[in-house]
């Protein structure tokens, strides 16, 4: 390969990057609302599960501390 062919590929690559960076997508309002509902449904149980796991872990650690004969 010589420099002129590499330069052509570089220019094409930069043009592709610029075209993609300036691309805009518009979603219908119904799609956005449906996405918000899905996220709300996923976020609530996940937060509750993490909270339960944290409480169980904390309770387990407290039980181990109380049973430590060298405390």
C-alpha positions as a Python dict, from the first residue, in 0.01 Angstrom:
ca = {
    (1, 'X'): (0, 0, 0),
    (2, 'X'): (114, 348, -70),
    (3, 'X'): (31, 673, 106),
    (4, 'X'): (-231, 790, -145),
    (5, 'X'): (-447, 480, -99),
    (6, 'X'): (-418, 503, 279),
    (7, 'X'): (-516, 869, 265),
    (8, 'X'): (-833, 788, 65),
    (9, 'X'): (-936, 529, 322),
    (10, 'X'): (-868, 776, 602),
    (11, 'X'): (-1087, 1041, 441),
    (12, 'X'): (-1369, 791, 384),
    (13, 'X'): (-1342, 670, 742),
    (14, 'X'): (-1359, 1024, 880),
    (15, 'X'): (-1659, 1103, 660),
    (16, 'X'): (-1838, 794, 793),
    (17, 'X'): (-1763, 896, 1152),
    (18, 'X'): (-1894, 1248, 1089),
    (19, 'X'): (-2212, 1117, 925),
    (20, 'X'): (-2285, 880, 1213),
    (21, 'X'): (-2206, 1141, 1479),
    (22, 'X'): (-2460, 1378, 1324),
    (23, 'X'): (-2735, 1117, 1281),
    (24, 'X'): (-3052, 1191, 1477),
    (25, 'X'): (-3329, 948, 1557),
    (26, 'X'): (-3676, 1046, 1660),
    (27, 'X'): (-3889, 796, 1846),
    (28, 'X'): (-4269, 815, 1869),
    (29, 'X'): (-4409, 927, 2205),
    (30, 'X'): (-4578, 587, 2251),
    (31, 'X'): (-4242, 412, 2228),
    (32, 'X'): (-4088, 644, 2486),
    (33, 'X'): (-4379, 592, 2727),
    (34, 'X'): (-4361, 213, 2685),
    (35, 'X'): (-3989, 227, 2760),
    (36, 'X'): (-4050, 432, 3074),
    (37, 'X'): (-4305, 175, 3194),
    (38, 'X'): (-4062, -112, 3136),
    (39, 'X'): (-3782, 68, 3320),
    (40, 'X'): (-4011, 147, 3613),
    (41, 'X'): (-4114, -219, 3630),
    (42, 'X'): (-3754, -338, 3625),
    (43, 'X'): (-3610, -80, 3864),
    (44, 'X'): (-3850, -131, 4155),
    (45, 'X'): (-3797, -506, 4208),
    (46, 'X'): (-3423, -478, 4154),
    (47, 'X'): (-3390, -214, 4425),
    (48, 'X'): (-3604, -420, 4662),
    (49, 'X'): (-3400, -733, 4599),
    (50, 'X'): (-3074, -551, 4662),
    (51, 'X'): (-3212, -407, 4984),
    (52, 'X'): (-3320, -753, 5102),
    (53, 'X'): (-2979, -901, 5017),
    (54, 'X'): (-2808, -620, 5207),
    (55, 'X'): (-3026, -676, 5514),
    (56, 'X'): (-2964, -1052, 5506),
    (57, 'X'): (-2589, -999, 5473),
    (58, 'X'): (-2588, -747, 5757),
    (59, 'X'): (-2788, -980, 5983),
    (60, 'X'): (-2555, -1268, 5900),
    (61, 'X'): (-2247, -1056, 5981),
    (62, 'X'): (-2400, -946, 6312),
    (63, 'X'): (-2467, -1308, 6404),
    (64, 'X'): (-2105, -1402, 6330),
    (65, 'X'): (-1975, -1116, 6540),
    (66, 'X'): (-2183, -1223, 6842),
    (67, 'X'): (-2057, -1584, 6819),
    (68, 'X'): (-1689, -1484, 6809),
    (69, 'X'): (-1528, -1625, 7130),
    (70, 'X'): (-1230, -1391, 7101),
    (71, 'X'): (-1434, -1070, 7091),
}
